[in-house]
Amino acid sequence: MTPNPGTNPGIQKYIPVVLISAIFLGFSLYNIPVPGVHPDEALNQYWFWNALKENNVWEGESHITLFNQKIPIMQGHYASPAYFHVPLLLTLGPGVLSMRLSTIIVGLLGIFLLYLLCEYWFNRKTAFIASLLTAVSPAYLMWNRNPLDARQMYMVVVFLLALYLFTLYVKKRSPFFLYGGAFLLGIGLWTKIPFIWFILGLFIIKFLFKIRFSRTESVEFTGSFVLGASPLIWANLTSGFQTVRLVLGSLTAPTWAGVKNPDFINNFLVRARQFIDCLRGFIYWEMSDSGLAHTFSFNELYPPIFFLAVVFGIIYLIKKRAVVPVVPRKPIIFLFIIFSVVFVGLCFTISTLGQHSLGILFPVPQVIVAVFAGYSLEKSRWQKVTRIVFLAALISLDTAVIFQYFRAYGKTGGHGVFSTVIYDLTDYLEKNEIRRPYSLDWGLSWTVPVITNWRVLPVELIYDYIGKSDFGEEIKHLSTEQGKMYFIAYSKNLSPASQRLQCYEKIKEVFKKRIIEERMFHNRVGAPCYRLLVLKGNG
């Protein structure tokens, strides 16, 4: 392609990825407060803002102190994603906008890095197709837009950036890029333990491709990696190797979620079903309890196209001349190894087999399909048309799934208690000056402060007190607000047999007052989600 007169070829090179980024941003920013906030989404902002403003970190978690300021280096959800989040947090303040905009920017960076890598490894056509398929992938989009666990997508971007630095090292032979990539691998491991599967994949590739480093390079590479992972290392040194014990314990005993890692076949089949659903655009979390799954039509074309692309790649590697011989061989091997190692690795867990964990696989499937589309067909007219039709179908069907999610959001406001009903609850609490309600369920002490900019600070009772034999004695110190005590609870958790009900029945008994329902909060389809209870009057 000849550049237009007066056009900088360097700038022209980035026009396709800029257009693709605009598509991704358009989808991501649309109606950004919807759905409502999930506690895991709010957790990093909650604790980091507490550290910045209140000099308070999670009790018992690792931190360092600089100039009398406590800085968390590891917590229940790890700290590295919170550091990615800091610039927007300090610029825009806490809230839904800064929280979601930060992960959207991370997703945008991932698309840009993917384009650069695919252009270098393959060609500009493959880079364009892979980036476009990623930008309209429902899984990639939704998990960046409103992440149930943002760490998955942070790991993707850290890995892509490390690969880009390694690519620059091969191209320019500057040790800065090699050690920078090693440092990022350490950061990735600090972000979340499953990042180790990326690292294992790279070691396998190093062995297969017979990549050699000098002794100096090996030492400095290791040092850079250790520096990046130093917060994780420090946290384990100061906690009796908590992470190591957790990982080793989960190899034999069930995890806290009941997953049995020795049952590999079952876990593999679970992951296979989840992955196929990811390709289809069926995101479990978005559809849970919505009652809308039966109204959706998903991208049923994607799974067979992906597996056809895998077959094409295997044939090419086994018998190179059987197909177009211009496909770069090593990048194909790289893609297959990374995908296989990470997928098998995700069959092991220290927690749950949640579908969102597969977020670290994306955008590898999109790249595999892009390579297939870009190289598998010869350049006759009908083959070009066929290729374009299939790609257009994939993109159109993915886009249709995204629009269906947005329409579903318009009807329900999101998933159950984590829908926009949470905003109705926080608005009511602020309007009625209820600043310190007591929460009988998990997570509200994180989400409500983030949404209200710390104007409402629930006290979470369910984790602090429930199950204790001396619960009745411990709750006597609870204060009242204007002569009243307010309680928030998920409506579905107030069945006669629930511990929550037992909890506030005990409160009623201790204070000898009645608990009455002040208000029930319903989501957009009329389902009850939250109960606001008040303790007042005589029992």
Coordinates of C-alpha atoms in Angstrom, one line a residue:
M1 CA 0.0 0.0 0.0
T2 CA 1.4 3.4 -1.0
P3 CA 0.9 6.1 1.6
N4 CA -1.1 9.1 0.6
P5 CA 0.9 12.3 -0.2
G6 CA 1.4 14.3 3.0
T7 CA 0.5 11.3 5.2
N8 CA 3.1 10.1 7.7
P9 CA 3.4 6.3 7.1
G10 CA 4.1 5.8 10.8
I11 CA 0.8 7.4 11.7
Q12 CA -1.1 5.7 8.9
K13 CA 0.0 2.4 10.3
Y14 CA -2.1 3.0 13.4
I15 CA -5.3 4.1 11.8
P16 CA -6.9 0.6 11.7
V17 CA -6.2 0.0 15.4
V18 CA -7.5 3.5 16.3
L19 CA -10.8 2.7 14.5
I20 CA -11.0 -0.7 16.2
S21 CA -10.3 1.0 19.6
A22 CA -13.2 3.4 18.9
I23 CA -15.5 0.5 18.4
F24 CA -14.4 -1.1 21.7
L25 CA -14.8 2.2 23.5
G26 CA -18.2 2.8 22.0
F27 CA -19.5 -0.5 23.4
S28 CA -17.6 -0.2 26.7
L29 CA -18.7 3.4 27.6
Y30 CA -22.4 2.9 26.7
N31 CA -24.5 3.3 29.8
I32 CA -21.4 2.7 32.0
P33 CA -23.2 2.6 35.4
V34 CA -25.2 -0.5 34.3
P35 CA -25.2 -3.1 35.7
G36 CA -24.8 -2.4 39.4
V37 CA -21.6 -2.8 41.4
H38 CA -20.4 -6.2 42.6
P39 CA -18.4 -6.3 45.8
D40 CA -15.4 -8.0 44.1
E41 CA -15.4 -5.1 41.6
A42 CA -15.4 -2.5 44.4
L43 CA -12.9 -4.2 46.7
N44 CA -9.7 -2.9 45.3
Q45 CA -10.9 0.7 45.2
Y46 CA -12.3 0.4 48.7
W47 CA -9.2 -0.8 50.3
F48 CA -6.8 1.4 48.3
W49 CA -8.8 4.5 49.0
N50 CA -8.9 3.6 52.7
A51 CA -5.1 3.3 52.6
L52 CA -4.7 6.7 50.9
K53 CA -7.2 8.7 52.9
E54 CA -7.5 6.9 56.2
N55 CA -4.0 5.3 56.4
N56 CA -5.7 2.0 57.0
V57 CA -5.1 -1.4 55.4
W58 CA -6.9 -4.6 55.7
E59 CA -6.1 -6.0 59.2
G60 CA -3.4 -8.7 59.1
E61 CA -2.5 -8.1 55.4
S62 CA 1.0 -7.3 54.2
H63 CA 2.0 -3.7 53.7
I64 CA 4.9 -1.4 54.0
T65 CA 5.1 2.0 55.7
L66 CA 6.7 5.0 53.9
F67 CA 6.8 8.4 55.6
N68 CA 4.0 7.2 58.0
Q69 CA 1.8 6.2 55.1
K70 CA 0.7 2.5 55.0
I71 CA 0.9 1.1 51.5
P72 CA -0.7 -2.3 50.8
I73 CA 1.4 -4.8 48.9
M74 CA -1.0 -7.7 49.0
Q75 CA -4.5 -8.4 50.3
G76 CA -7.3 -10.8 49.8
H77 CA -7.7 -9.7 46.2
Y78 CA -4.0 -8.7 45.8
A79 CA -2.9 -5.1 45.4
S80 CA -1.4 -4.8 41.9
P81 CA -4.7 -4.1 40.1
A82 CA -5.3 -1.3 42.6
Y83 CA -2.1 0.4 41.5
F84 CA -3.2 0.3 37.9
H85 CA -6.3 2.0 39.1
V86 CA -4.5 4.8 41.1
P87 CA -4.2 7.5 38.4
L88 CA -8.0 7.6 37.7
L89 CA -8.8 7.2 41.3
L90 CA -6.8 10.3 42.2
T91 CA -8.1 12.2 39.2
L92 CA -11.8 11.4 39.3
G93 CA -12.1 10.3 42.9
P94 CA -13.8 7.1 44.0
G95 CA -16.9 5.9 42.3
V96 CA -18.3 3.8 39.5
L97 CA -16.9 5.9 36.7
S98 CA -13.3 5.8 37.8
M99 CA -13.6 2.1 38.8
R100 CA -14.9 1.0 35.4
L101 CA -13.0 3.4 33.3
S102 CA -9.7 2.1 34.6
T103 CA -10.5 -1.5 33.5
I104 CA -11.8 -0.3 30.1
I105 CA -8.5 1.5 29.5
V106 CA -6.7 -1.7 30.4
G107 CA -8.8 -3.5 27.8
L108 CA -8.1 -0.8 25.3
L109 CA -4.4 -1.2 25.9
G110 CA -4.7 -4.9 25.4
I111 CA -6.2 -4.4 21.9
F112 CA -3.5 -2.0 21.0
L113 CA -0.7 -4.3 22.1
L114 CA -2.4 -7.2 20.4
Y115 CA -2.4 -5.3 17.1
L116 CA 1.3 -4.5 17.4
L117 CA 2.3 -8.1 18.2
C118 CA 0.2 -9.7 15.5
E119 CA 1.5 -7.2 12.9
Y120 CA 5.1 -8.1 13.8
W121 CA 4.6 -11.8 14.1
F122 CA 2.2 -12.2 11.1
N123 CA 1.1 -9.2 9.0
R124 CA -1.1 -6.2 9.2
K125 CA -4.1 -8.1 7.8
T126 CA -4.0 -10.7 10.6
A127 CA -3.4 -7.9 13.2
F128 CA -6.5 -6.1 12.0
I129 CA -8.7 -9.2 12.0
A130 CA -7.5 -10.4 15.5
S131 CA -7.9 -6.9 17.0
L132 CA -11.4 -6.5 15.6
L133 CA -12.5 -9.9 16.7
T134 CA -11.2 -9.1 20.2
A135 CA -12.9 -5.7 20.3
V136 CA -16.4 -7.2 19.6
S137 CA -15.9 -10.4 21.7
P138 CA -18.7 -10.4 24.3
A139 CA -16.3 -12.2 26.8
Y140 CA -13.5 -9.7 26.4
L141 CA -15.8 -6.7 26.4
M142 CA -18.0 -7.6 29.3
W143 CA -15.1 -8.7 31.5
N144 CA -13.3 -5.4 30.9
R145 CA -16.5 -3.3 31.1
N146 CA -17.9 -4.6 34.4
P147 CA -15.4 -7.1 35.7
L148 CA -16.5 -9.7 38.3
D149 CA -12.7 -10.2 38.8
A150 CA -10.6 -7.5 37.1
R151 CA -7.4 -9.4 37.8
Q152 CA -8.0 -11.7 34.8
M153 CA -7.9 -8.8 32.3
Y154 CA -5.0 -7.1 34.0
M155 CA -3.0 -10.4 33.7
V156 CA -3.8 -10.4 29.9
V157 CA -2.4 -6.9 29.4
V158 CA 0.7 -7.5 31.6
F159 CA 1.5 -10.6 29.5
L160 CA 0.9 -8.9 26.2
L161 CA 3.1 -6.0 27.3
A162 CA 5.8 -8.5 28.4
L163 CA 5.6 -10.2 25.0
Y164 CA 5.9 -6.9 23.2
L165 CA 9.1 -6.1 25.2
F166 CA 10.5 -9.5 24.4
T167 CA 9.7 -8.9 20.7
L168 CA 11.5 -5.6 20.8
Y169 CA 14.5 -7.3 22.5
V170 CA 14.7 -9.8 19.5
K171 CA 14.4 -6.9 17.1
K172 CA 16.7 -4.4 18.7
R173 CA 18.8 -6.6 21.1
S174 CA 18.6 -4.0 23.9
P175 CA 18.8 -5.7 27.3
F176 CA 16.4 -3.1 28.7
F177 CA 13.5 -4.8 26.8
L178 CA 14.5 -8.2 28.1
Y179 CA 14.7 -7.2 31.7
G180 CA 11.6 -5.1 31.4
G181 CA 9.7 -8.1 30.2
A182 CA 11.0 -10.2 33.0
F183 CA 10.0 -7.6 35.5
L184 CA 6.4 -7.6 34.1
L185 CA 6.3 -11.4 34.4
G186 CA 6.9 -10.9 38.1
I187 CA 4.2 -8.2 38.3
G188 CA 1.9 -10.7 36.6
L189 CA 2.5 -13.4 39.1
W190 CA 1.9 -10.8 41.9
T191 CA -1.4 -9.9 40.3
K192 CA -2.7 -13.5 40.5
I193 CA -1.3 -16.9 40.9
P194 CA -2.7 -18.4 37.6
F195 CA -0.3 -16.1 35.8
I196 CA 2.2 -18.9 36.5
W197 CA 0.8 -20.8 33.6
F198 CA 1.9 -18.0 31.2
I199 CA 5.4 -18.3 32.7
L200 CA 5.4 -22.1 32.3
G201 CA 4.3 -21.7 28.7
L202 CA 7.2 -19.3 28.0
F203 CA 9.7 -21.8 29.6
I204 CA 8.4 -24.6 27.4
I205 CA 8.8 -22.3 24.3
K206 CA 12.3 -21.4 25.4
F207 CA 13.2 -25.1 25.6
L208 CA 11.6 -26.0 22.2
F209 CA 13.1 -23.0 20.4
K210 CA 16.5 -23.5 22.0
I211 CA 16.6 -19.9 23.2
R212 CA 19.9 -19.2 25.0
F213 CA 20.9 -16.4 27.4
S214 CA 24.4 -15.6 28.6
R215 CA 25.1 -16.1 32.3
T216 CA 24.9 -12.3 32.9
E217 CA 21.5 -12.1 31.0
S218 CA 20.2 -15.1 33.0
V219 CA 21.2 -13.6 36.3
E220 CA 19.8 -10.1 35.5
F221 CA 16.6 -11.7 34.0
T222 CA 16.0 -13.6 37.2
G223 CA 16.7 -10.5 39.3
S224 CA 14.2 -8.4 37.3
F225 CA 11.6 -11.1 37.7
V226 CA 12.2 -11.4 41.4
L227 CA 11.9 -7.6 41.7
G228 CA 8.5 -7.6 39.9
A229 CA 7.3 -10.4 42.1
S230 CA 8.8 -9.0 45.3
P231 CA 5.5 -7.9 46.8
L232 CA 4.2 -11.4 46.5
I233 CA 7.5 -12.8 48.0
W234 CA 7.5 -10.3 50.8
A235 CA 3.8 -11.0 51.6
N236 CA 4.6 -14.7 51.9
L237 CA 7.8 -14.2 54.0
T238 CA 5.8 -12.1 56.5
S239 CA 2.8 -14.4 56.6
G240 CA 4.4 -17.8 57.0
F241 CA 4.2 -18.6 53.2
Q242 CA 0.4 -18.3 53.2
T243 CA 0.2 -18.5 49.4
V244 CA 2.5 -21.5 49.2
R245 CA 0.5 -23.3 51.9
L246 CA -2.8 -22.4 50.2
V247 CA -1.6 -23.8 46.8
L248 CA -0.1 -27.0 48.3
G249 CA -3.2 -27.6 50.4
S250 CA -5.5 -27.3 47.4
L251 CA -3.6 -30.1 45.6
T252 CA -5.1 -32.7 47.9
A253 CA -7.9 -31.2 49.9
P254 CA -11.0 -29.6 48.4
T255 CA -10.8 -25.8 48.0
W256 CA -13.1 -23.5 50.1
A257 CA -15.5 -23.7 47.2
G258 CA -15.5 -27.5 47.2
V259 CA -13.4 -28.0 44.0
K260 CA -11.3 -31.2 44.0
N261 CA -8.1 -30.6 42.0
P262 CA -7.3 -34.4 41.8
D263 CA -10.5 -34.8 39.8
F264 CA -8.8 -33.4 36.7
I265 CA -11.1 -35.0 34.1
N266 CA -14.2 -33.5 35.6
N267 CA -12.5 -30.1 35.9
F268 CA -11.3 -30.3 32.3
L269 CA -14.8 -31.0 31.0
V270 CA -16.2 -28.1 33.1
R271 CA -13.6 -25.8 31.6
A272 CA -14.2 -27.1 28.1
R273 CA -18.0 -26.3 28.4
Q274 CA -17.2 -22.9 29.8
F275 CA -14.8 -22.1 27.0
I276 CA -17.2 -23.1 24.3
D277 CA -19.8 -20.8 26.0
C278 CA -17.3 -18.0 26.1
L279 CA -16.8 -18.3 22.3
R280 CA -20.6 -18.3 21.9
G281 CA -20.8 -15.1 24.0
F282 CA -22.8 -16.9 26.8
I283 CA -21.3 -15.2 29.9
Y284 CA -22.8 -17.0 32.9
W285 CA -22.6 -14.1 35.3
E286 CA -24.4 -11.7 33.0
M287 CA -27.2 -14.3 32.6
S288 CA -27.6 -15.6 36.1
D289 CA -31.0 -15.2 37.7
S290 CA -32.0 -12.8 34.9
G291 CA -34.6 -15.1 33.4
L292 CA -33.5 -13.9 29.9
A293 CA -31.1 -16.6 28.8
H294 CA -33.9 -18.3 26.8
T295 CA -34.5 -15.1 24.8
F296 CA -30.9 -14.8 23.6
S297 CA -29.4 -16.1 20.4
F298 CA -25.7 -16.7 20.8
N299 CA -22.9 -16.9 18.3
E300 CA -23.1 -20.6 17.4
L301 CA -20.7 -20.2 14.5
Y302 CA -17.7 -19.3 16.6
P303 CA -16.9 -22.7 18.2
P304 CA -16.8 -24.7 14.9
I305 CA -14.8 -21.9 13.2
F306 CA -12.3 -21.9 16.1
F307 CA -11.8 -25.7 16.1
L308 CA -11.5 -25.6 12.3
A309 CA -8.7 -23.0 12.7
V310 CA -7.0 -25.3 15.3
V311 CA -7.2 -28.2 12.8
F312 CA -5.7 -26.0 10.1
G313 CA -2.9 -25.1 12.4
I314 CA -2.1 -28.7 13.3
I315 CA -2.1 -29.8 9.7
Y316 CA 0.2 -26.9 8.8
L317 CA 2.6 -27.9 11.6
I318 CA 2.6 -31.6 10.8
K319 CA 2.8 -31.2 7.0
K320 CA 3.8 -27.7 6.2
R321 CA 3.4 -27.9 2.4
A322 CA -0.2 -29.1 2.7
V323 CA -1.4 -25.6 3.0
V324 CA -0.2 -22.2 2.2
P325 CA 3.5 -22.3 3.1
V326 CA 3.9 -18.6 4.0
V327 CA 2.5 -18.8 7.6
P328 CA 5.2 -18.0 10.2
R329 CA 5.7 -21.3 11.9
K330 CA 7.1 -20.3 15.3
P331 CA 4.2 -17.9 16.2
I332 CA 1.7 -20.7 15.4
I333 CA 3.6 -23.1 17.8
F334 CA 3.7 -20.3 20.4
L335 CA -0.1 -19.7 20.2
F336 CA -0.9 -23.4 20.6
I337 CA 1.5 -23.9 23.5
I338 CA 0.3 -20.9 25.4
F339 CA -3.3 -21.8 24.9
S340 CA -2.8 -25.4 25.9
V341 CA -0.7 -24.8 29.0
V342 CA -3.0 -22.0 30.3
F343 CA -6.2 -24.0 29.6
V344 CA -4.9 -27.1 31.3
G345 CA -3.5 -25.0 34.2
L346 CA -6.9 -23.5 34.7
C347 CA -8.3 -26.9 35.5
F348 CA -6.5 -26.5 38.8
T349 CA -7.6 -23.8 41.3
I350 CA -7.3 -22.6 44.9
S351 CA -10.8 -21.3 44.8
T352 CA -13.6 -21.9 42.3
L353 CA -13.9 -23.0 38.7
G354 CA -15.7 -19.7 37.8
Q355 CA -16.1 -19.0 34.1
H356 CA -14.5 -15.6 34.5
S357 CA -11.2 -17.3 35.2
L358 CA -11.0 -18.1 31.5
G359 CA -10.6 -14.4 30.8
I360 CA -6.8 -14.8 30.7
L361 CA -7.2 -17.0 27.6
F362 CA -8.5 -14.1 25.6
P363 CA -7.5 -12.9 23.0
V364 CA -5.6 -16.1 22.0
P365 CA -8.7 -17.7 20.3
Q366 CA -9.3 -14.6 18.3
V367 CA -5.7 -14.6 17.0
I368 CA -5.9 -18.3 16.0
V369 CA -9.1 -17.5 14.0
A370 CA -7.4 -14.5 12.5
V371 CA -4.4 -16.5 11.3
F372 CA -6.8 -19.1 9.8
A373 CA -8.8 -16.4 8.0
G374 CA -5.7 -14.6 6.8
Y375 CA -3.7 -17.6 5.5
S376 CA -5.9 -20.6 4.9
L377 CA -7.6 -19.5 1.7
E378 CA -5.8 -18.8 -1.6
K379 CA -6.5 -15.6 -3.4
S380 CA -9.1 -16.7 -5.9
R381 CA -12.2 -14.4 -5.9
W382 CA -14.7 -16.9 -4.5
Q383 CA -12.3 -17.8 -1.7
K384 CA -11.8 -14.2 -0.8
V385 CA -15.6 -13.7 -0.7
T386 CA -16.0 -16.8 1.4
R387 CA -13.4 -15.6 3.9
I388 CA -15.0 -12.2 4.1
V389 CA -18.5 -13.6 4.6
F390 CA -17.4 -15.9 7.5
L391 CA -15.5 -13.0 9.2
A392 CA -18.5 -10.7 8.7
A393 CA -20.8 -13.3 10.2
L394 CA -18.6 -13.8 13.3
I395 CA -18.4 -10.1 13.9
S396 CA -22.1 -9.5 13.2
L397 CA -23.1 -12.3 15.5
D398 CA -20.8 -11.2 18.3
T399 CA -22.1 -7.7 17.9
A400 CA -25.7 -8.9 18.1
V401 CA -24.9 -10.7 21.3
I402 CA -23.5 -7.5 22.8
F403 CA -26.7 -5.6 21.9
Q404 CA -28.8 -8.3 23.5
Y405 CA -26.8 -7.9 26.7
F406 CA -27.5 -4.1 26.6
R407 CA -31.2 -4.7 26.0
A408 CA -31.2 -7.1 28.9
Y409 CA -29.6 -4.5 31.1
G410 CA -32.3 -2.1 30.1
K411 CA -34.9 -4.6 31.3
T412 CA -33.3 -5.9 34.5
G413 CA -30.6 -3.4 35.4
G414 CA -28.2 -6.3 35.8
H415 CA -27.7 -9.4 37.9
G416 CA -30.0 -9.7 40.9
V417 CA -28.9 -7.7 44.0
F418 CA -25.9 -6.5 42.0
S419 CA -28.1 -4.7 39.5
T420 CA -29.0 -1.0 39.4
V421 CA -31.2 -1.6 42.5
I422 CA -28.0 -1.0 44.5
Y423 CA -28.2 2.6 43.4
D424 CA -31.8 2.9 44.6
L425 CA -30.7 1.6 48.0
T426 CA -27.7 4.0 48.3
D427 CA -29.9 7.0 47.2
Y428 CA -32.4 6.2 49.8
L429 CA -29.8 5.8 52.5
E430 CA -28.2 9.2 51.6
K431 CA -31.6 11.0 51.3
N432 CA -32.7 9.8 54.7
E433 CA -29.4 10.5 56.4
I434 CA -28.8 6.8 57.3
R435 CA -25.0 7.0 57.5
R436 CA -24.1 3.8 59.5
P437 CA -26.5 1.0 58.8
Y438 CA -25.6 -2.5 59.8
S439 CA -25.2 -5.0 57.0
L440 CA -26.4 -8.6 57.4
D441 CA -24.7 -9.7 54.2
W442 CA -21.3 -9.7 52.7
G443 CA -19.9 -7.0 50.4
L444 CA -22.2 -4.0 51.2
S445 CA -19.5 -2.5 53.4
W446 CA -17.4 -2.2 50.2
T447 CA -19.9 -1.3 47.5
V448 CA -22.0 1.3 49.4
P449 CA -19.0 3.5 50.4
V450 CA -17.6 3.4 46.8
I451 CA -21.0 4.4 45.3
T452 CA -21.7 7.1 47.9
N453 CA -18.1 8.5 48.0
W454 CA -17.8 7.3 51.6
R455 CA -20.9 9.3 52.8
V456 CA -22.6 6.0 53.9
L457 CA -20.4 3.5 55.7
P458 CA -22.2 0.2 56.5
V459 CA -21.0 -1.9 59.4
E460 CA -20.9 -5.6 58.3
L461 CA -22.2 -7.9 61.0
I462 CA -22.5 -11.1 59.1
Y463 CA -18.7 -11.8 58.9
D464 CA -17.8 -10.2 62.3
Y465 CA -20.3 -11.9 64.5
I466 CA -22.3 -14.7 63.0
G467 CA -21.6 -18.2 64.4
K468 CA -20.0 -16.9 67.6
S469 CA -21.4 -18.3 70.8
D470 CA -21.0 -15.0 72.5
F471 CA -22.8 -13.1 69.7
G472 CA -25.4 -11.7 72.1
E473 CA -22.7 -10.2 74.3
E474 CA -20.7 -8.7 71.4
I475 CA -23.6 -6.8 69.8
K476 CA -24.4 -4.9 73.0
H477 CA -21.8 -2.3 72.0
L478 CA -23.7 -1.5 68.8
S479 CA -24.8 2.1 68.7
T480 CA -28.1 3.6 67.5
E481 CA -28.8 6.3 64.9
Q482 CA -31.3 8.9 66.0
G483 CA -32.8 6.3 68.3
K484 CA -33.0 3.7 65.6
M485 CA -30.8 0.9 64.3
Y486 CA -30.9 0.2 60.6
F487 CA -30.1 -3.1 58.9
I488 CA -29.6 -4.0 55.2
A489 CA -30.0 -7.5 54.0
Y490 CA -30.4 -9.4 50.7
S491 CA -34.1 -10.4 50.5
K492 CA -33.4 -14.0 49.4
N493 CA -31.2 -14.6 52.5
L494 CA -34.0 -14.0 55.0
S495 CA -35.6 -17.4 54.9
P496 CA -36.6 -18.9 58.3
A497 CA -33.5 -21.2 58.3
S498 CA -31.0 -18.6 57.3
Q499 CA -28.2 -17.4 59.6
R500 CA -29.1 -13.8 58.7
L501 CA -32.5 -14.3 60.2
Q502 CA -31.0 -15.9 63.3
C503 CA -28.6 -13.0 63.5
Y504 CA -31.1 -10.2 63.7
E505 CA -33.6 -12.3 65.8
K506 CA -30.7 -12.4 68.3
I507 CA -30.4 -8.6 68.0
K508 CA -34.1 -8.2 68.6
E509 CA -33.8 -10.4 71.7
V510 CA -30.8 -8.5 73.1
F511 CA -32.3 -5.0 72.6
K512 CA -35.9 -6.1 73.4
K513 CA -37.2 -4.2 70.4
R514 CA -39.1 -4.9 67.3
I515 CA -37.5 -5.3 63.9
I516 CA -39.8 -3.9 61.2
E517 CA -39.3 -3.6 57.5
E518 CA -39.0 0.1 56.5
R519 CA -38.6 -0.6 52.7
M520 CA -38.1 -3.4 50.2
F521 CA -36.1 -2.5 47.1
H522 CA -37.0 -4.2 43.8
N523 CA -35.0 -4.4 40.6
R524 CA -36.4 -3.4 37.3
V525 CA -38.4 -6.6 36.7
G526 CA -40.0 -6.4 40.1
A527 CA -37.9 -9.0 41.9
P528 CA -37.2 -8.2 45.6
C529 CA -33.5 -7.6 46.2
Y530 CA -32.8 -5.6 49.4
R531 CA -34.6 -5.2 52.7
L532 CA -34.1 -2.2 54.8
L533 CA -35.0 -3.1 58.4
V534 CA -35.2 -0.9 61.5
L535 CA -35.0 -1.8 65.1
K536 CA -37.4 0.4 67.2
G537 CA -40.2 0.4 69.7
N538 CA -40.8 -2.4 72.3
G539 CA -40.4 -6.0 71.6

